[in-house]
């Protein structure tokens, strides 16, 4: 019997007022859901999805649940969110991501089934290495998969948070599904994008290597995301395989006996395979040869924008020397002239570009503000409620903070409205999830229609 141990943590982060993420941790079922849709919609969507998933995937069901049951539960959760969104005008268009892991029995053996819709993620941490299992259903990641965008451009792409697939938008949904053989020592990480926006995969791996207690690891990951800016809600579930019922030994023997099942040897010398070595892919019919390594993930250079040091006018008024520094050291974001921004299909005719000036709004003494940077964000890409602040000029102590503010404004508006853009572009090809070699997966991406 496979035995699991788990821990979780969720936090609204430092920027958002509410937490629209919801977690599910049960004996054999775990999920992270990141809701979206203005006002109450996001919170309702993720909660409805989590409740529906739990209700339709009964832990105590006999015979035991299969991966297909998880798939079915995901689709019911989708339908539950969709139906709820039709009942109230202010919930219309709400949706949620959902990444779920369940201990199931298929073909007589226990497996971890992992299902995903949206841009929350599941990772497998095995033998000290972290591998992202799920693929983000976001516009930017789809562009990478289609070769239209370099992997290291994703983090700055304006549409990196716009989803191409989400739960609750349509009556039915495509769900990506994986099955992973659980080996003692493996860890499964489920997380909302609030974690990976702030913390690199390398940093995540370091925490998972260092903290053996799943609750502690989950809390530390959330703390890291807060320290990195906490620009979004953060949710983390860590599930540890503490006992695999001797599977590791059996699997390595089976692999040694069946050379053809392996697309490629993981180690050159089979004599070196130890009992603890996880199996490779066992071939499943209709599964493409396991993939090529996933696109190299560039190291994230996240704009660390937390510290808005707003200088206090009165304190500085007396000191001329400080005033000089003050007048030049501050930056502010304001609105430029209508139509002076970059051409963009999003821009309405009256859209005004957000522009960063060095200096103080209106100038100070003989110091007049100078143009520091134009941005590619326009007034129609931020929430209307922010325009008054921008008109007056929003002041920051550095140009990086000002730029971060601009990108946060845009993200905030994208978040508030992104459910409207979650429909997949017509005719867009379905991505085929792929995996790095060496991951303990039996059945890559049995995606269901
Ligand atoms: Mn999020």
Short mmCIF file of C-alpha atoms and ligand atoms in Angstrom, two decimals:
data_model
loop_
_atom_site.label_atom_id
_atom_site.label_comp_id
_atom_site.label_asym_id
_atom_site.label_seq_id
_atom_site.Cartn_x
_atom_site.Cartn_y
_atom_site.Cartn_z
CA UNK A 1 0.00 0.00 0.00
CA UNK A 2 1.16 3.48 -0.84
CA UNK A 3 1.30 5.80 2.13
CA UNK A 4 1.23 9.56 1.75
CA UNK A 5 1.98 12.48 4.00
CA UNK A 6 1.12 16.03 3.06
CA UNK A 7 1.17 19.66 4.01
CA UNK A 8 -0.29 22.83 2.56
CA UNK A 9 -0.36 26.59 2.87
CA UNK A 10 -2.28 29.41 1.23
CA UNK A 11 -1.88 33.15 1.51
CA UNK A 12 -3.43 36.19 -0.18
CA UNK A 13 0.03 37.66 -0.85
CA UNK A 14 0.96 41.29 -0.41
CA UNK A 15 -0.98 42.98 -3.20
CA UNK A 16 -4.42 41.43 -3.49
CA UNK A 17 -7.07 42.08 -0.91
CA UNK A 18 -8.75 38.70 -1.19
CA UNK A 19 -7.58 35.14 -1.62
CA UNK A 20 -9.27 33.66 -4.66
CA UNK A 21 -7.28 30.43 -4.39
CA UNK A 22 -8.75 27.36 -2.76
CA UNK A 23 -7.00 24.20 -1.63
CA UNK A 24 -8.18 20.67 -1.19
CA UNK A 25 -6.34 18.21 1.00
CA UNK A 26 -7.97 14.88 1.73
CA UNK A 27 -6.60 11.38 2.30
CA UNK A 28 -6.07 10.54 -1.34
CA UNK A 29 -7.14 13.69 -3.13
CA UNK A 30 -5.35 17.04 -3.39
CA UNK A 31 -6.03 20.11 -5.46
CA UNK A 32 -5.19 23.75 -5.99
CA UNK A 33 -7.70 26.06 -7.67
CA UNK A 34 -7.02 29.69 -8.61
CA UNK A 35 -10.23 31.53 -9.30
CA UNK A 36 -10.73 34.44 -11.64
CA UNK A 37 -13.52 36.81 -12.52
CA UNK A 38 -14.19 40.22 -11.09
CA UNK A 39 -15.60 40.92 -7.65
CA UNK A 40 -16.70 37.75 -5.90
CA UNK A 41 -16.49 35.55 -8.99
CA UNK A 42 -12.98 34.22 -8.52
CA UNK A 43 -13.47 33.14 -4.95
CA UNK A 44 -16.77 31.48 -5.76
CA UNK A 45 -15.41 29.67 -8.82
CA UNK A 46 -12.44 28.09 -7.04
CA UNK A 47 -14.54 27.12 -4.04
CA UNK A 48 -17.33 25.59 -6.13
CA UNK A 49 -14.75 23.64 -8.15
CA UNK A 50 -12.98 22.30 -5.08
CA UNK A 51 -16.23 21.32 -3.39
CA UNK A 52 -17.50 19.59 -6.51
CA UNK A 53 -14.24 17.72 -6.99
CA UNK A 54 -14.30 16.45 -3.43
CA UNK A 55 -17.97 15.50 -3.64
CA UNK A 56 -17.66 13.49 -6.82
CA UNK A 57 -14.36 11.82 -5.95
CA UNK A 58 -15.34 9.98 -2.82
CA UNK A 59 -12.34 8.72 -0.89
CA UNK A 60 -14.20 5.83 0.60
CA UNK A 61 -15.60 4.51 -2.61
CA UNK A 62 -15.24 0.79 -3.26
CA UNK A 63 -13.92 -0.35 -5.65
CA UNK A 64 -11.13 2.18 -5.45
CA UNK A 65 -11.09 5.18 -7.70
CA UNK A 66 -9.26 5.20 -11.02
CA UNK A 67 -7.65 7.93 -13.08
CA UNK A 68 -10.79 8.02 -15.19
CA UNK A 69 -12.76 8.79 -12.06
CA UNK A 70 -10.50 11.77 -11.45
CA UNK A 71 -11.07 12.91 -14.99
CA UNK A 72 -14.80 12.58 -14.54
CA UNK A 73 -14.64 14.47 -11.24
CA UNK A 74 -12.74 17.30 -12.95
CA UNK A 75 -15.42 17.54 -15.61
CA UNK A 76 -18.15 17.60 -13.01
CA UNK A 77 -16.31 20.34 -11.18
CA UNK A 78 -16.15 22.25 -14.46
CA UNK A 79 -19.87 21.80 -14.98
CA UNK A 80 -20.61 22.87 -11.40
CA UNK A 81 -18.74 26.14 -11.85
CA UNK A 82 -20.35 26.72 -15.22
CA UNK A 83 -23.85 26.10 -13.90
CA UNK A 84 -23.26 28.33 -10.91
CA UNK A 85 -22.00 31.11 -13.19
CA UNK A 86 -25.31 31.03 -15.03
CA UNK A 87 -27.35 31.62 -11.89
CA UNK A 88 -26.13 35.10 -11.00
CA UNK A 89 -25.30 38.03 -13.24
CA UNK A 90 -22.26 39.02 -11.20
CA UNK A 91 -20.79 35.52 -11.45
CA UNK A 92 -21.12 35.31 -15.20
CA UNK A 93 -17.83 34.50 -16.88
CA UNK A 94 -16.13 33.38 -13.68
CA UNK A 95 -13.72 30.50 -13.92
CA UNK A 96 -10.87 28.81 -12.15
CA UNK A 97 -7.74 26.84 -12.75
CA UNK A 98 -7.57 23.42 -11.18
CA UNK A 99 -4.62 21.13 -10.66
CA UNK A 100 -5.48 17.92 -8.83
CA UNK A 101 -3.57 14.84 -7.69
CA UNK A 102 -5.24 11.65 -6.54
CA UNK A 103 -4.01 8.26 -5.42
CA UNK A 104 -5.85 5.86 -7.70
CA UNK A 105 -5.75 2.24 -8.70
CA UNK A 106 -5.34 1.40 -12.37
CA UNK A 107 -4.50 -1.96 -13.86
CA UNK A 108 -4.20 -3.36 -10.37
CA UNK A 109 -1.57 -0.96 -9.10
CA UNK A 110 -1.60 2.26 -7.18
CA UNK A 111 -0.70 5.38 -9.10
CA UNK A 112 -0.85 9.09 -8.64
CA UNK A 113 -3.18 10.58 -11.22
CA UNK A 114 -2.61 14.25 -11.90
CA UNK A 115 -5.10 16.38 -13.78
CA UNK A 116 -4.75 19.95 -14.93
CA UNK A 117 -6.70 22.80 -16.46
CA UNK A 118 -5.23 26.30 -16.46
CA UNK A 119 -1.93 27.72 -15.21
CA UNK A 120 -1.62 26.27 -11.75
CA UNK A 121 1.08 23.61 -11.77
CA UNK A 122 2.05 20.15 -10.62
CA UNK A 123 5.70 19.29 -10.18
CA UNK A 124 7.33 15.97 -9.40
CA UNK A 125 10.34 16.09 -7.12
CA UNK A 126 12.23 12.83 -7.37
CA UNK A 127 15.80 12.08 -6.31
CA UNK A 128 16.47 15.73 -5.63
CA UNK A 129 15.33 16.89 -9.06
CA UNK A 130 12.28 19.00 -9.74
CA UNK A 131 10.33 18.44 -12.96
CA UNK A 132 7.31 20.42 -14.02
CA UNK A 133 4.65 17.92 -15.00
CA UNK A 134 1.79 20.10 -16.15
CA UNK A 135 1.75 22.58 -18.97
CA UNK A 136 0.37 26.05 -18.41
CA UNK A 137 -2.69 26.78 -20.49
CA UNK A 138 -1.71 30.39 -21.00
CA UNK A 139 -1.37 32.36 -24.20
CA UNK A 140 2.35 32.92 -23.71
CA UNK A 141 3.13 29.26 -22.95
CA UNK A 142 1.09 28.14 -25.96
CA UNK A 143 3.14 30.52 -28.08
CA UNK A 144 6.32 28.91 -26.76
CA UNK A 145 4.99 25.46 -27.62
CA UNK A 146 4.20 26.67 -31.12
CA UNK A 147 7.65 28.20 -31.50
CA UNK A 148 6.36 31.75 -31.65
CA UNK A 149 8.00 32.89 -28.44
CA UNK A 150 11.32 32.11 -26.78
CA UNK A 151 11.01 30.47 -23.37
CA UNK A 152 12.89 33.28 -21.68
CA UNK A 153 10.41 35.81 -23.03
CA UNK A 154 7.45 34.28 -21.21
CA UNK A 155 8.04 36.08 -17.93
CA UNK A 156 7.68 39.47 -19.52
CA UNK A 157 5.03 38.67 -22.10
CA UNK A 158 1.88 40.77 -21.60
CA UNK A 159 -0.33 37.73 -22.11
CA UNK A 160 1.48 35.37 -19.77
CA UNK A 161 -1.47 35.35 -17.38
CA UNK A 162 -4.21 35.09 -19.96
CA UNK A 163 -5.56 31.57 -19.94
CA UNK A 164 -6.41 29.51 -22.98
CA UNK A 165 -8.29 26.96 -20.88
CA UNK A 166 -10.10 27.24 -17.56
CA UNK A 167 -12.76 25.46 -15.54
CA UNK A 168 -16.30 26.83 -15.64
CA UNK A 169 -16.13 28.88 -18.82
CA UNK A 170 -17.84 26.32 -21.04
CA UNK A 171 -20.17 23.40 -20.21
CA UNK A 172 -17.36 20.94 -20.93
CA UNK A 173 -13.60 21.16 -20.69
CA UNK A 174 -10.47 19.41 -21.92
CA UNK A 175 -8.45 18.02 -19.05
CA UNK A 176 -4.79 17.02 -19.24
CA UNK A 177 -4.10 13.85 -17.29
CA UNK A 178 -0.91 12.11 -16.20
CA UNK A 179 -0.27 9.02 -14.17
CA UNK A 180 2.81 8.86 -12.02
CA UNK A 181 4.09 5.78 -10.23
CA UNK A 182 4.59 6.77 -6.62
CA UNK A 183 7.99 5.86 -5.19
CA UNK A 184 8.99 6.33 -1.60
CA UNK A 185 10.81 9.64 -1.31
CA UNK A 186 9.02 11.30 -4.22
CA UNK A 187 7.24 14.56 -3.57
CA UNK A 188 4.42 16.05 -5.58
CA UNK A 189 4.04 19.81 -5.51
CA UNK A 190 0.81 21.51 -6.50
CA UNK A 191 0.84 25.29 -6.64
CA UNK A 192 -0.98 28.30 -7.99
CA UNK A 193 0.89 30.74 -10.22
CA UNK A 194 1.38 33.03 -7.23
CA UNK A 195 4.29 30.79 -6.23
CA UNK A 196 6.05 30.53 -9.57
CA UNK A 197 5.67 34.24 -10.31
CA UNK A 198 8.00 34.97 -7.42
CA UNK A 199 10.12 31.86 -6.86
CA UNK A 200 12.28 30.11 -9.47
CA UNK A 201 12.17 26.37 -10.00
CA UNK A 202 15.70 26.16 -8.60
CA UNK A 203 14.64 27.93 -5.43
CA UNK A 204 11.61 25.65 -5.11
CA UNK A 205 13.84 22.60 -5.51
CA UNK A 206 16.22 23.91 -2.85
CA UNK A 207 13.38 24.26 -0.35
CA UNK A 208 12.09 20.77 -1.15
CA UNK A 209 15.59 19.36 -0.64
CA UNK A 210 16.05 21.12 2.66
CA UNK A 211 12.71 20.74 4.44
CA UNK A 212 11.53 17.16 4.83
CA UNK A 213 8.34 18.02 6.66
CA UNK A 214 5.69 18.71 3.98
CA UNK A 215 3.88 21.33 6.04
CA UNK A 216 7.10 23.18 6.70
CA UNK A 217 8.09 22.99 3.04
CA UNK A 218 4.69 24.37 1.98
CA UNK A 219 4.91 27.22 4.46
CA UNK A 220 8.45 28.06 3.48
CA UNK A 221 7.50 28.18 -0.20
CA UNK A 222 4.67 30.59 0.59
CA UNK A 223 7.03 32.70 2.68
CA UNK A 224 9.49 32.82 -0.24
CA UNK A 225 6.76 33.96 -2.60
CA UNK A 226 5.79 36.72 -0.18
CA UNK A 227 9.40 37.76 0.18
CA UNK A 228 9.65 37.82 -3.62
CA UNK A 229 6.84 40.33 -3.92
CA UNK A 230 3.66 38.39 -3.23
CA UNK A 231 1.97 39.93 -6.26
CA UNK A 232 -0.70 37.24 -6.35
CA UNK A 233 -2.45 34.76 -4.08
CA UNK A 234 -0.13 31.88 -3.23
CA UNK A 235 -1.20 28.29 -2.66
CA UNK A 236 0.99 25.25 -2.18
CA UNK A 237 0.30 21.58 -1.49
CA UNK A 238 3.21 19.19 -0.89
CA UNK A 239 2.39 15.48 -1.00
CA UNK A 240 5.11 13.02 0.03
CA UNK A 241 5.20 9.35 -0.83
CA UNK A 242 6.43 7.86 2.44
CA UNK A 243 5.86 4.21 1.57
CA UNK A 244 5.46 2.57 -1.81
CA UNK A 245 4.88 -1.00 -0.67
CA UNK A 246 8.12 -2.23 -2.25
CA UNK A 247 7.26 -0.80 -5.63
CA UNK A 248 10.67 0.73 -6.25
CA UNK A 249 12.36 -2.64 -6.03
CA UNK A 250 9.74 -4.38 -8.16
CA UNK A 251 9.80 -1.65 -10.75
CA UNK A 252 13.53 -1.62 -11.21
CA UNK A 253 13.50 -5.39 -11.64
CA UNK A 254 10.71 -5.13 -14.17
CA UNK A 255 12.57 -2.49 -16.09
CA UNK A 256 15.75 -4.50 -16.11
CA UNK A 257 13.79 -7.45 -17.47
CA UNK A 258 12.03 -5.47 -20.14
CA UNK A 259 14.50 -3.38 -22.05
CA UNK A 260 12.07 -2.50 -24.77
CA UNK A 261 9.74 -0.69 -22.48
CA UNK A 262 12.29 1.99 -22.09
CA UNK A 263 12.60 4.58 -24.78
CA UNK A 264 16.08 5.36 -23.61
CA UNK A 265 18.22 4.09 -20.80
CA UNK A 266 18.26 6.44 -17.94
CA UNK A 267 21.60 5.08 -16.84
CA UNK A 268 24.15 3.59 -19.11
CA UNK A 269 24.92 0.73 -16.80
CA UNK A 270 21.97 -1.27 -15.65
CA UNK A 271 24.08 -2.80 -12.94
CA UNK A 272 24.02 0.56 -11.27
CA UNK A 273 20.29 0.64 -10.93
CA UNK A 274 19.43 0.56 -7.32
CA UNK A 275 16.23 -0.35 -5.66
CA UNK A 276 15.55 3.28 -5.05
CA UNK A 277 15.81 4.20 -8.69
CA UNK A 278 12.38 4.98 -10.05
CA UNK A 279 11.28 3.21 -13.15
CA UNK A 280 11.34 4.89 -16.47
CA UNK A 281 8.41 5.21 -18.73
CA UNK A 282 6.64 1.96 -19.08
CA UNK A 283 5.31 2.02 -22.57
CA UNK A 284 1.65 2.67 -22.94
CA UNK A 285 -0.14 2.19 -26.23
CA UNK A 286 -0.98 5.29 -28.21
CA UNK A 287 1.46 7.35 -26.28
CA UNK A 288 3.98 9.26 -28.34
CA UNK A 289 7.60 8.54 -27.57
CA UNK A 290 8.43 10.50 -24.53
CA UNK A 291 9.48 13.58 -25.32
CA UNK A 292 12.32 15.55 -25.87
CA UNK A 293 13.27 17.61 -22.93
CA UNK A 294 10.89 20.43 -22.26
CA UNK A 295 11.91 23.87 -23.41
CA UNK A 296 14.78 25.05 -21.32
CA UNK A 297 13.45 27.26 -18.65
CA UNK A 298 15.30 30.47 -18.40
CA UNK A 299 16.03 31.75 -14.99
CA UNK A 300 13.35 34.12 -13.95
CA UNK A 301 14.32 37.69 -13.57
CA UNK A 302 11.23 38.76 -11.78
CA UNK A 303 10.88 42.45 -11.21
CA UNK A 304 11.00 42.60 -7.47
CA UNK A 305 8.58 45.29 -6.89
CA UNK A 306 7.50 45.51 -3.36
CA UNK A 307 9.13 48.42 -1.84
CA UNK A 308 7.27 51.56 -2.64
CA UNK A 309 9.17 53.94 -0.50
CA UNK A 310 7.01 56.97 -0.42
CA UNK A 311 9.01 59.83 0.94
CA UNK A 312 7.35 62.05 3.39
CA UNK A 313 7.16 65.57 2.13
CA UNK A 314 7.17 67.43 5.41
CA UNK A 315 10.30 65.77 6.77
CA UNK A 316 12.37 66.77 3.83
CA UNK A 317 11.08 70.26 3.23
CA UNK A 318 13.70 71.97 5.37
CA UNK A 319 16.86 70.45 4.01
CA UNK A 320 17.89 71.85 0.66
CA UNK A 321 20.56 69.25 0.00
CA UNK A 322 18.10 66.52 0.60
CA UNK A 323 15.62 68.36 -1.52
CA UNK A 324 17.90 68.24 -4.50
CA UNK A 325 18.36 64.52 -4.18
CA UNK A 326 14.70 64.13 -3.51
CA UNK A 327 13.66 66.10 -6.54
CA UNK A 328 15.78 63.99 -8.86
CA UNK A 329 15.69 60.62 -7.14
CA UNK A 330 11.97 60.10 -7.37
CA UNK A 331 10.03 58.81 -10.30
CA UNK A 332 6.38 58.98 -11.03
CA UNK A 333 3.96 57.30 -13.34
CA UNK A 334 1.39 59.37 -15.15
CA UNK A 335 -0.68 59.47 -18.31
CA UNK A 336 0.76 60.82 -21.56
CA UNK A 337 -1.16 62.51 -24.34
CA UNK A 338 -3.97 60.55 -26.02
CA UNK A 339 -2.79 58.54 -28.97
CA UNK A 340 0.91 59.09 -28.22
CA UNK A 341 1.35 55.51 -27.09
CA UNK A 342 2.49 52.55 -29.14
CA UNK A 343 0.03 51.23 -31.70
CA UNK A 344 -1.79 48.23 -30.28
CA UNK A 345 -5.04 46.49 -31.15
CA UNK A 346 -6.06 46.99 -27.53
CA UNK A 347 -5.77 50.74 -27.68
CA UNK A 348 -8.93 52.66 -28.09
CA UNK A 349 -8.71 55.96 -29.96
CA UNK A 350 -8.53 57.89 -26.69
CA UNK A 351 -6.08 55.55 -24.94
CA UNK A 352 -3.23 57.36 -23.21
CA UNK A 353 0.14 55.74 -22.64
CA UNK A 354 1.49 55.31 -19.10
CA UNK A 355 4.73 57.25 -18.93
CA UNK A 356 7.42 57.30 -16.26
CA UNK A 357 9.03 60.62 -15.38
CA UNK A 358 12.02 61.33 -13.23
CA UNK A 359 11.31 64.06 -10.73
CA UNK A 360 8.22 65.15 -8.89
CA UNK A 361 4.77 65.63 -10.41
CA UNK A 362 4.61 69.31 -11.36
CA UNK A 363 8.29 69.77 -10.57
CA UNK A 364 9.91 70.95 -7.37
CA UNK A 365 11.60 74.32 -7.03
CA UNK A 366 13.68 74.68 -10.18
CA UNK A 367 13.71 70.96 -10.94
CA UNK A 368 11.39 69.98 -13.72
CA UNK A 369 10.48 66.38 -14.34
CA UNK A 370 12.13 64.68 -17.28
CA UNK A 371 10.86 61.77 -19.31
CA UNK A 372 12.48 58.57 -18.03
CA UNK A 373 10.67 55.87 -19.91
CA UNK A 374 7.67 55.25 -22.07
CA UNK A 375 5.78 52.03 -21.36
CA UNK A 376 3.75 49.86 -23.67
CA UNK A 377 0.78 50.02 -21.34
CA UNK A 378 -2.10 52.35 -22.09
CA UNK A 379 -4.93 53.74 -20.01
CA UNK A 380 -7.42 51.23 -21.41
CA UNK A 381 -5.29 48.37 -20.09
CA UNK A 382 -5.62 49.36 -16.44
CA UNK A 383 -8.62 49.51 -14.14
CA UNK A 384 -10.64 52.71 -14.43
CA UNK A 385 -10.35 53.14 -10.68
CA UNK A 386 -6.58 53.70 -11.05
CA UNK A 387 -6.83 56.55 -13.53
CA UNK A 388 -7.30 59.31 -10.95
CA UNK A 389 -4.04 58.30 -9.22
CA UNK A 390 -2.25 58.22 -12.54
CA UNK A 391 -3.60 61.61 -13.54
CA UNK A 392 -2.07 63.11 -10.40
CA UNK A 393 1.15 61.15 -10.85
CA UNK A 394 2.02 58.13 -8.72
CA UNK A 395 5.44 58.61 -7.12
CA UNK A 396 8.15 55.97 -6.54
CA UNK A 397 11.72 56.06 -5.30
CA UNK A 398 13.16 54.25 -8.28
CA UNK A 399 12.46 53.59 -11.90
CA UNK A 400 12.21 49.83 -11.27
CA UNK A 401 9.49 50.35 -8.71
CA UNK A 402 7.63 52.60 -11.13
CA UNK A 403 7.89 50.00 -13.87
CA UNK A 404 6.73 47.30 -11.48
CA UNK A 405 3.75 49.41 -10.57
CA UNK A 406 2.84 49.73 -14.25
CA UNK A 407 3.07 46.01 -14.85
CA UNK A 408 1.11 45.29 -11.68
CA UNK A 409 -1.63 47.64 -12.87
CA UNK A 410 -1.85 45.77 -16.11
CA UNK A 411 -1.83 42.41 -14.37
CA UNK A 412 -4.52 43.56 -12.02
CA UNK A 413 -6.72 44.52 -14.96
CA UNK A 414 -5.89 41.26 -16.73
CA UNK A 415 -6.82 39.36 -13.60
CA UNK A 416 -10.07 41.23 -13.25
CA UNK A 417 -10.99 40.65 -16.86
CA UNK A 418 -9.07 37.60 -17.94
CA UNK A 419 -11.97 35.24 -17.78
CA UNK A 420 -13.27 37.02 -20.85
CA UNK A 421 -10.21 35.90 -22.73
CA UNK A 422 -10.10 32.30 -21.63
CA UNK A 423 -11.78 30.90 -24.69
CA UNK A 424 -9.18 29.17 -26.82
CA UNK A 425 -8.51 30.92 -30.07
CA UNK A 426 -10.49 29.17 -32.79
CA UNK A 427 -8.61 26.41 -34.53
CA UNK A 428 -5.70 26.50 -32.14
CA UNK A 429 -4.04 23.10 -32.03
CA UNK A 430 -4.23 21.14 -28.81
CA UNK A 431 -0.86 21.01 -27.19
CA UNK A 432 0.53 17.59 -26.45
CA UNK A 433 1.93 17.59 -22.94
CA UNK A 434 5.48 16.36 -22.82
CA UNK A 435 7.83 15.27 -20.13
CA UNK A 436 11.47 15.20 -19.39
CA UNK A 437 13.00 11.76 -19.68
CA UNK A 438 13.58 10.05 -16.40
CA UNK A 439 10.34 11.13 -14.83
CA UNK A 440 8.31 8.37 -13.31
CA UNK A 441 5.32 8.51 -15.52
CA UNK A 442 3.47 5.68 -17.13
CA UNK A 443 0.93 7.29 -19.29
CA UNK A 444 1.79 10.63 -20.68
CA UNK A 445 -1.10 12.94 -21.25
CA UNK A 446 -4.13 10.89 -21.76
CA UNK A 447 -6.02 14.03 -22.48
CA UNK A 448 -9.75 13.58 -22.49
CA UNK A 449 -12.19 15.33 -24.71
MN1 LIG B 1 -3.10 33.35 -9.47
#
